[in-house]
mmCIF file of C-alpha atoms and ligand atoms in Angstrom:
data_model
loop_
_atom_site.group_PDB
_atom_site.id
_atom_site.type_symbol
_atom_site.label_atom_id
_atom_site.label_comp_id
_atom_site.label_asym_id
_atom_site.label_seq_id
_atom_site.Cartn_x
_atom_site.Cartn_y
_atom_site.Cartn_z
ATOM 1 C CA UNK A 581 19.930 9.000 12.394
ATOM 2 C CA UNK A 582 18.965 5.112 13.220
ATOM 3 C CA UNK A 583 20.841 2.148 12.751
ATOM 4 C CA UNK A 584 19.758 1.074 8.711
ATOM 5 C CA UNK A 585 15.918 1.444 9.108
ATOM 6 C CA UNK A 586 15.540 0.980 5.871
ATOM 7 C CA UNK A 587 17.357 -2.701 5.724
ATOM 8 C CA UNK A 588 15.749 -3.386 8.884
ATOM 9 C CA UNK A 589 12.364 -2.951 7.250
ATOM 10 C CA UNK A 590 13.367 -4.855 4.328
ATOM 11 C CA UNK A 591 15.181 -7.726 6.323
ATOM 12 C CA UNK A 592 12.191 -7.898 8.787
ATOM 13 C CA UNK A 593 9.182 -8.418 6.659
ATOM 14 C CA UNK A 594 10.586 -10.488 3.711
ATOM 15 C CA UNK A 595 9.288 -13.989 4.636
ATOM 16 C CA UNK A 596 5.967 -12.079 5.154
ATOM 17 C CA UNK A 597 6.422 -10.223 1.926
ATOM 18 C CA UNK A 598 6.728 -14.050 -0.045
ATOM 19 C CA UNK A 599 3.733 -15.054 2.260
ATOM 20 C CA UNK A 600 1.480 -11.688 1.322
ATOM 21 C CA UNK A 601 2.132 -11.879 -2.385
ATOM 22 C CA UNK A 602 0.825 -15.846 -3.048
ATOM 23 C CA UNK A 603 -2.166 -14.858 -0.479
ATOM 24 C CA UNK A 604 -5.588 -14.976 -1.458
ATOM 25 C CA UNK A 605 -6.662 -13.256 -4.660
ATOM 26 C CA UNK A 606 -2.585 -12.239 -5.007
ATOM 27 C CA UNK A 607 -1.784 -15.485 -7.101
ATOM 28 C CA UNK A 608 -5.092 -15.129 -9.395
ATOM 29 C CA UNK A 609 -4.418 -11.117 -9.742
ATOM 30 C CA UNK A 610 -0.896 -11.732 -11.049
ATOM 31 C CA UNK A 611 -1.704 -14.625 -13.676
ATOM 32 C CA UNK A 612 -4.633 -12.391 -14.960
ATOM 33 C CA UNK A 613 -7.717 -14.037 -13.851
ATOM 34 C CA UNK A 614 -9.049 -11.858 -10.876
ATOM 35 C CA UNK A 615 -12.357 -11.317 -11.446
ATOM 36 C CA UNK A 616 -13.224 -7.504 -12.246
ATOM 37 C CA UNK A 617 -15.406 -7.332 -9.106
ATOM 38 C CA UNK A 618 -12.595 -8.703 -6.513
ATOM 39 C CA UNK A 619 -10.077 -6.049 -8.394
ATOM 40 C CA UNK A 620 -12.581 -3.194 -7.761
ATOM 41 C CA UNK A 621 -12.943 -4.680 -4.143
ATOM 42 C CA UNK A 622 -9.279 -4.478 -3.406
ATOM 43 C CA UNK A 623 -8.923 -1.192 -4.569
ATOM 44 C CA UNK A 624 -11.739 -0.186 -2.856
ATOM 45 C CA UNK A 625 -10.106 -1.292 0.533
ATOM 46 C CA UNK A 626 -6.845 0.489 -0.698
ATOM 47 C CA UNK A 627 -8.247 3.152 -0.901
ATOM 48 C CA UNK A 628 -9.878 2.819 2.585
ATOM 49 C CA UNK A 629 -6.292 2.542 3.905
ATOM 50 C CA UNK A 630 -4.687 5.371 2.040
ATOM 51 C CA UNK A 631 -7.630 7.714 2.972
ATOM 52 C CA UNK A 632 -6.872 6.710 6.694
ATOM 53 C CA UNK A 633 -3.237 7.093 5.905
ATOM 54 C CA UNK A 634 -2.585 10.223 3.893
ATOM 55 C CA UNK A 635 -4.351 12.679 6.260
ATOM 56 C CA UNK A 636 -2.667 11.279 9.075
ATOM 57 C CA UNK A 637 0.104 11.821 7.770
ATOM 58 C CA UNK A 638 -0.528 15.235 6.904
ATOM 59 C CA UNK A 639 -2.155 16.285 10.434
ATOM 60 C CA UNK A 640 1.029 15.025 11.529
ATOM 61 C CA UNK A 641 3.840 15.948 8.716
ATOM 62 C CA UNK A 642 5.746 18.197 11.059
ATOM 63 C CA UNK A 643 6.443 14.893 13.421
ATOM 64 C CA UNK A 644 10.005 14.354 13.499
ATOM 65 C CA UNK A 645 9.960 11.066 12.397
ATOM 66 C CA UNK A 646 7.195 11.412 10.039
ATOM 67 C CA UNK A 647 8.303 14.891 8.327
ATOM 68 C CA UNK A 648 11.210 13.159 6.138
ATOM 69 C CA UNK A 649 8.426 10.946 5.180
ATOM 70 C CA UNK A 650 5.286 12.885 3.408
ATOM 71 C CA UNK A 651 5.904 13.329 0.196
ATOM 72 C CA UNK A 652 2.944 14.349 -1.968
ATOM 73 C CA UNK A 653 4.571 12.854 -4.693
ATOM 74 C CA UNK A 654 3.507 9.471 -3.597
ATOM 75 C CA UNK A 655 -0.214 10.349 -2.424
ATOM 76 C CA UNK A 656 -2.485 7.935 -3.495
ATOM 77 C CA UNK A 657 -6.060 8.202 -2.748
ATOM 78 C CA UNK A 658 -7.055 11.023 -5.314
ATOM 79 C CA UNK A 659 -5.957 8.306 -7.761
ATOM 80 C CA UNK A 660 -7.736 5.815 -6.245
ATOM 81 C CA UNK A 661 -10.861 7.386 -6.242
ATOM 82 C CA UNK A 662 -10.483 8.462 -9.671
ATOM 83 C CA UNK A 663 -10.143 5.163 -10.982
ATOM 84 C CA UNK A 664 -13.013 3.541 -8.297
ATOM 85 C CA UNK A 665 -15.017 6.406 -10.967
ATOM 86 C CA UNK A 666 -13.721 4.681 -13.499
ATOM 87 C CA UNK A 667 -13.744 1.287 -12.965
ATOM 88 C CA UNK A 668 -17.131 1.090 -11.260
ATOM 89 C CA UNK A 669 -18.781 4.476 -12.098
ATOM 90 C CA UNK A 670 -19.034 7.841 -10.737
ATOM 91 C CA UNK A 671 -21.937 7.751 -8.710
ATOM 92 C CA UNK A 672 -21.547 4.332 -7.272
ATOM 93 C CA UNK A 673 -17.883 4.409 -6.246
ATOM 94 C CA UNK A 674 -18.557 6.109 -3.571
ATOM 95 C CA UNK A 675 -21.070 3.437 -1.958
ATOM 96 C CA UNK A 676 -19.311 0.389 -2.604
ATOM 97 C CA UNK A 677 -18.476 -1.762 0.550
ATOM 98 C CA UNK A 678 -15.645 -1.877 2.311
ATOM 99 C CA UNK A 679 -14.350 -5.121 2.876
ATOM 100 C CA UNK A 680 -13.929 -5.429 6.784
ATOM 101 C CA UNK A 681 -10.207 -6.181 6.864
ATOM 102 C CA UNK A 682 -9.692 -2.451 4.975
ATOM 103 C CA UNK A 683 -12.326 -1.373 7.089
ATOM 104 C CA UNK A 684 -9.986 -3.168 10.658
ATOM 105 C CA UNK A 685 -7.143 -1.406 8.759
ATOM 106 C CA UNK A 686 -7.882 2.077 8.561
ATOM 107 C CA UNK A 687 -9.096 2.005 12.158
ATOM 108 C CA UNK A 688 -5.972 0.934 13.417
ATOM 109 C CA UNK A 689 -4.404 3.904 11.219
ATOM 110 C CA UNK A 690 -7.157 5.794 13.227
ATOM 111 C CA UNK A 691 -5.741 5.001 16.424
ATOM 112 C CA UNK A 692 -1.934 4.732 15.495
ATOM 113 C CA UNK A 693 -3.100 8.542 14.517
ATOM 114 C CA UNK A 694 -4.025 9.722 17.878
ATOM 115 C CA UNK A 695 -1.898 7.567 20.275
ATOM 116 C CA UNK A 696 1.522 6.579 18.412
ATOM 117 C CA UNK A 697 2.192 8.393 15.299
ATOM 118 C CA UNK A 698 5.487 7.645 15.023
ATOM 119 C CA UNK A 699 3.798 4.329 14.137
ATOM 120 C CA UNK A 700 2.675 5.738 11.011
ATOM 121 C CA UNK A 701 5.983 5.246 9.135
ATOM 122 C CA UNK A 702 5.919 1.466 8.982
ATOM 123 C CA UNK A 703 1.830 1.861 7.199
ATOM 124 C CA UNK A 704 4.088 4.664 4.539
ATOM 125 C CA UNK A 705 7.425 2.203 4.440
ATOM 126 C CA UNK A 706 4.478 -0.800 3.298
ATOM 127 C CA UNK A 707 2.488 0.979 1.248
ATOM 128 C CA UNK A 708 4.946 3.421 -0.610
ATOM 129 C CA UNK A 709 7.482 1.101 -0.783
ATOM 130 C CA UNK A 710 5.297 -1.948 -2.170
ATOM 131 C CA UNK A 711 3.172 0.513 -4.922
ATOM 132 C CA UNK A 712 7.040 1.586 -6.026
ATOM 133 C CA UNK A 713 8.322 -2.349 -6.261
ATOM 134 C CA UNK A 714 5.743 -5.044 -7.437
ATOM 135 C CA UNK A 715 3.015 -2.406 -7.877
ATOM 136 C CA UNK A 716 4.107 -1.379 -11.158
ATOM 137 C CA UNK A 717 4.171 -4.644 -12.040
ATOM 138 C CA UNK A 718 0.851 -5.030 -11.188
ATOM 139 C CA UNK A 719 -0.069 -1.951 -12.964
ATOM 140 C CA UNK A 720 0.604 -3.625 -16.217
ATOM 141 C CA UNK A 721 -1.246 -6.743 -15.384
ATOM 142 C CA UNK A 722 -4.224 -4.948 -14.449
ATOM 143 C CA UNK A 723 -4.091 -2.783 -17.962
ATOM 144 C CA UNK A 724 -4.209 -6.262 -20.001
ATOM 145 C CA UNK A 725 -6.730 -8.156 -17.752
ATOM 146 C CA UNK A 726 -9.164 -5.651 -17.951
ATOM 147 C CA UNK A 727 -8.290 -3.660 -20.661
ATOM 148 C CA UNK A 728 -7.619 -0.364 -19.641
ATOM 149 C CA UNK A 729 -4.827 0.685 -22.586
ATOM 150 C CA UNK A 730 -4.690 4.536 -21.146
ATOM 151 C CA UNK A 731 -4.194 6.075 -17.181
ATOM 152 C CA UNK A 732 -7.715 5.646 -16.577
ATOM 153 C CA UNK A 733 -8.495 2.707 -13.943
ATOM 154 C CA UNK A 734 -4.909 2.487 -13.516
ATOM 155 C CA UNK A 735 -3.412 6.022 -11.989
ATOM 156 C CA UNK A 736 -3.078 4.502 -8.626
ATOM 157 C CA UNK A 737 -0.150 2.977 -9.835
ATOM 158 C CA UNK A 738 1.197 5.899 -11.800
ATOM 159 C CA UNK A 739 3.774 7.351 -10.074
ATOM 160 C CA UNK A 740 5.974 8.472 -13.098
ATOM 161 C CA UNK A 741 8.505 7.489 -15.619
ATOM 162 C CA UNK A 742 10.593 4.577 -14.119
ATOM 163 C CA UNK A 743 13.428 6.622 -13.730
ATOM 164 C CA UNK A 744 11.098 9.096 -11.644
ATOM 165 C CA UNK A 745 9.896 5.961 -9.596
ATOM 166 C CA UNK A 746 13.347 4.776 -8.914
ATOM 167 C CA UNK A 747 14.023 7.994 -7.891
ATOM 168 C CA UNK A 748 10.916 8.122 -5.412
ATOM 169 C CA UNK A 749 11.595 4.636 -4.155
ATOM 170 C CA UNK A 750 15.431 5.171 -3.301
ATOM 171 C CA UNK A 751 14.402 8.879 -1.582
ATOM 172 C CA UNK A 752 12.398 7.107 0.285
ATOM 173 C CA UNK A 753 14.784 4.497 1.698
ATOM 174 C CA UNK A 754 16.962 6.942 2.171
ATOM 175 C CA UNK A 755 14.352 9.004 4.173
ATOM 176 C CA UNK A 756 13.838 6.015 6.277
ATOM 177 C CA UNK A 757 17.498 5.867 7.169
ATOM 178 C CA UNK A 758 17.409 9.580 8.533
ATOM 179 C CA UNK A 759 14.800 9.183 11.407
ATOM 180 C CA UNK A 760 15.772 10.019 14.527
ATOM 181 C CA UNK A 761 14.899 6.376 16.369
ATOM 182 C CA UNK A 762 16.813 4.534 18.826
ATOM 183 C CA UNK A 763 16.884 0.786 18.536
ATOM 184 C CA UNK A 764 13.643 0.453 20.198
ATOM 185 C CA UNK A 765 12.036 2.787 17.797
ATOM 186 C CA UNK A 766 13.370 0.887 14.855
ATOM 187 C CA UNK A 767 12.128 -2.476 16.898
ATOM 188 C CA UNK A 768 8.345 -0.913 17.218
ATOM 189 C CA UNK A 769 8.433 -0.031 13.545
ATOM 190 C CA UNK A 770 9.419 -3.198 12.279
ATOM 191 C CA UNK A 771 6.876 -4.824 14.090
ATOM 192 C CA UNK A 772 4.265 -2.645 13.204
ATOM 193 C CA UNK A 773 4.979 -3.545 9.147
ATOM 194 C CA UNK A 774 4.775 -7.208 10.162
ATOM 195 C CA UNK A 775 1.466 -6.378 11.494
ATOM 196 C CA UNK A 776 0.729 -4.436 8.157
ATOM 197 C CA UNK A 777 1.691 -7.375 5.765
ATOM 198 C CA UNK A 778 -0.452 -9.804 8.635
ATOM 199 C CA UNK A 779 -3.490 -7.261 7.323
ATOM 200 C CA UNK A 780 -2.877 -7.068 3.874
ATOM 201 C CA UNK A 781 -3.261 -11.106 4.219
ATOM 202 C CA UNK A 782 -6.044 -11.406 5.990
ATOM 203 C CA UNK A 783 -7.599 -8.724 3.355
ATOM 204 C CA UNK A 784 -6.428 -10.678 0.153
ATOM 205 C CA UNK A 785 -8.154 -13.706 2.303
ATOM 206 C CA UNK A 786 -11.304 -12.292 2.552
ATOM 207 C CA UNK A 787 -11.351 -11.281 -0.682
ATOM 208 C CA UNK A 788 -10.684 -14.603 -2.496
ATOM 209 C CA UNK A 789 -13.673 -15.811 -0.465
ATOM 210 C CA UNK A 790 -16.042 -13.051 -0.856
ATOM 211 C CA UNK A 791 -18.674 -14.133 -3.802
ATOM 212 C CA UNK A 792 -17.775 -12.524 -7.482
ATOM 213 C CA UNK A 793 -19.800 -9.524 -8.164
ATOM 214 C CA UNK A 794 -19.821 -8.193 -11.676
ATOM 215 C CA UNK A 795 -18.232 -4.353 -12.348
HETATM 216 C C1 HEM B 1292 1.312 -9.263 -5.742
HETATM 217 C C2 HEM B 1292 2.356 -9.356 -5.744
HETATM 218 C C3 HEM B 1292 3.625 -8.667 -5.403
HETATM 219 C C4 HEM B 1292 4.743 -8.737 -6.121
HETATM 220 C C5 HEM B 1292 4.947 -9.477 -7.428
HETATM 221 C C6 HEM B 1292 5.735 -7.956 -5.448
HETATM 222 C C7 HEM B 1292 7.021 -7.784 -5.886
HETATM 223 C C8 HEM B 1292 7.969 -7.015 -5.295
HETATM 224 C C9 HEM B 1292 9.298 -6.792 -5.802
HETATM 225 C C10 HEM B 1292 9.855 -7.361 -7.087
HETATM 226 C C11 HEM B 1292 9.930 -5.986 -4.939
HETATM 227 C C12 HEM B 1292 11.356 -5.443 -5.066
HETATM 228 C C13 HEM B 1292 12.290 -6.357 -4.342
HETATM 229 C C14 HEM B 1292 13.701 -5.848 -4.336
HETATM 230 O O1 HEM B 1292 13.928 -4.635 -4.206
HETATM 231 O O2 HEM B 1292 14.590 -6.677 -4.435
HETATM 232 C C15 HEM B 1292 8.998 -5.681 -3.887
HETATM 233 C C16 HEM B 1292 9.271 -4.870 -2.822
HETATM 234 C C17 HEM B 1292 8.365 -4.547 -1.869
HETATM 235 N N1 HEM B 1292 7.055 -4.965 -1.780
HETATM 236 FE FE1 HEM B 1292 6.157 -6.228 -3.001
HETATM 237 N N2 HEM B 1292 5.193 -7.416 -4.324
HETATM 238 C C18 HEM B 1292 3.896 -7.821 -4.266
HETATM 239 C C19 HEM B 1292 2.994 -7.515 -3.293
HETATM 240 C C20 HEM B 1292 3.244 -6.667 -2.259
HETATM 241 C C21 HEM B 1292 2.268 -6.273 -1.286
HETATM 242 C C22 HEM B 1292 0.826 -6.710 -1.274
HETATM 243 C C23 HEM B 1292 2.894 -5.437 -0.420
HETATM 244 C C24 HEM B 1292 2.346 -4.733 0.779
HETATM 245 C C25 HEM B 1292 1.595 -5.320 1.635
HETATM 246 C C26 HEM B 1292 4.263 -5.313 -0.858
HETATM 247 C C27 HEM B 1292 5.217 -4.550 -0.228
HETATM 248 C C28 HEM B 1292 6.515 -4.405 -0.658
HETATM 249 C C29 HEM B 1292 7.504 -3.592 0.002
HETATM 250 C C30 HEM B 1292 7.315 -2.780 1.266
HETATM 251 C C31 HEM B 1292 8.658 -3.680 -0.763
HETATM 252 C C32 HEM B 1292 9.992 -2.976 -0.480
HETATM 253 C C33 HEM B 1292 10.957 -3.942 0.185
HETATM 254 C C34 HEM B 1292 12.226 -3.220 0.553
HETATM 255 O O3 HEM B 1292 13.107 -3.107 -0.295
HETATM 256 O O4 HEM B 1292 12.325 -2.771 1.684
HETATM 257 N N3 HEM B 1292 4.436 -6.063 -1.960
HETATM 258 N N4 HEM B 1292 7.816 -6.312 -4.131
#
């Protein structure tokens, strides 16, 4: 049990949470006007991070304070990929570049991997957490602006009914609030989400001035 990791996550990164979300492409993305290209790019670096995150998380699901916290419910990079196949075709999905802020990110995941796992649950509270909240916002937006009426381009943000994602989202928290950390653990982890919003910036950054490229 720790002292309201969950709030202390929330309370900790929500001035960086108003700064991340009017970053970069983030303002352009939400009023419908990202180009196709820069939407493919930023899911291509998503799905960078989640393919450095999930198997970390699984090579290290029977860590006590990452076990409450891998649930396969919320995996994310099959989806990616499948709509990366979608969105830019099958056979060139796969070599489409990185942009080098996803690329900085999953090598820190990497690392956190080997040295600090523990560290892993801040990457899961930003991630999960943020696809469960605005994400399914986002998932609408992204169906109109580029007209994709079904699942297909859009299953990363599919996690459900929004019952079943309230449900996920709330289990989660309450996960959070069950890992055995001491004040110090809850002080690394809250500072390694800053860091992960501090990424997710510099990623949206690099994005907005990358040159369009067409689908
Ligand atoms: C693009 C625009 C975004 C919008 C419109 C948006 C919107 C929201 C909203 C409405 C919530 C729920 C707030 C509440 O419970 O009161 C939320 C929560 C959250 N978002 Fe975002 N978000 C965006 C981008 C992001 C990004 C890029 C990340 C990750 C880097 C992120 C991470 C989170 C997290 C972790 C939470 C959970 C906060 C908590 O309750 O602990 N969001 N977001």
């Amino acid at each position: 049990m720790n002292i309201g990791l969950a709030q202390r996550l929330r309370d900790g990164t929500w001035t960086l949470h108003t700064t991340t979300e009017r970053a970069g492409v983030m303002p352009a993305l939400l009023r419908g006007q990202l180009p196709i290209g820069k939407f493919i790019a930023l899911q291509r670096g998503l799905h960078a991070v989640y393919s450095a995150l999930e198997p970390a998380l699984a090579r290290h699901a029977a860590h006590p304070v990452l076990a409450p916290l891998h649930l396969p419910a919320l995996a994310r990079s099959a989806a990616l990929a499948a709509d990366l196949a979608h969105l830019h075709g099958p056979d060139e999905a796969a070599t489409l570049a990185v942009p080098a802020a996803a690329l900085a990110y999953a090598d820190h995941l990497g690392e956190l991997a080997r040295r600090q796992p523990a560290a892993l649950a801040a990457h899961a509270y930003v991630r999960y957490l943020g696809d469960l909240s605005g994400g399914q916002a986002l998932r609408r937006i992204a169906q109109k602006t580029y007209q994709l009426p079904g699942d297909d381009g859009t299953r990363f943000f599919d996690f459900g009914p929004p019952e079943q994602v309230a449900l996920l989202a709330r289990g989660f928290r309450q996960a959070l609030d069950t890992l055995p950390l001491d004040e110090a653990g809850v002080q690394a982890l809250v500072a390694e989400a800053q860091w992960a919003f501090g990424q997710h910036v510099r990623l949206f950054e690099e994005l907005d001035a990358a040159p369009v490229l067409s689908a």
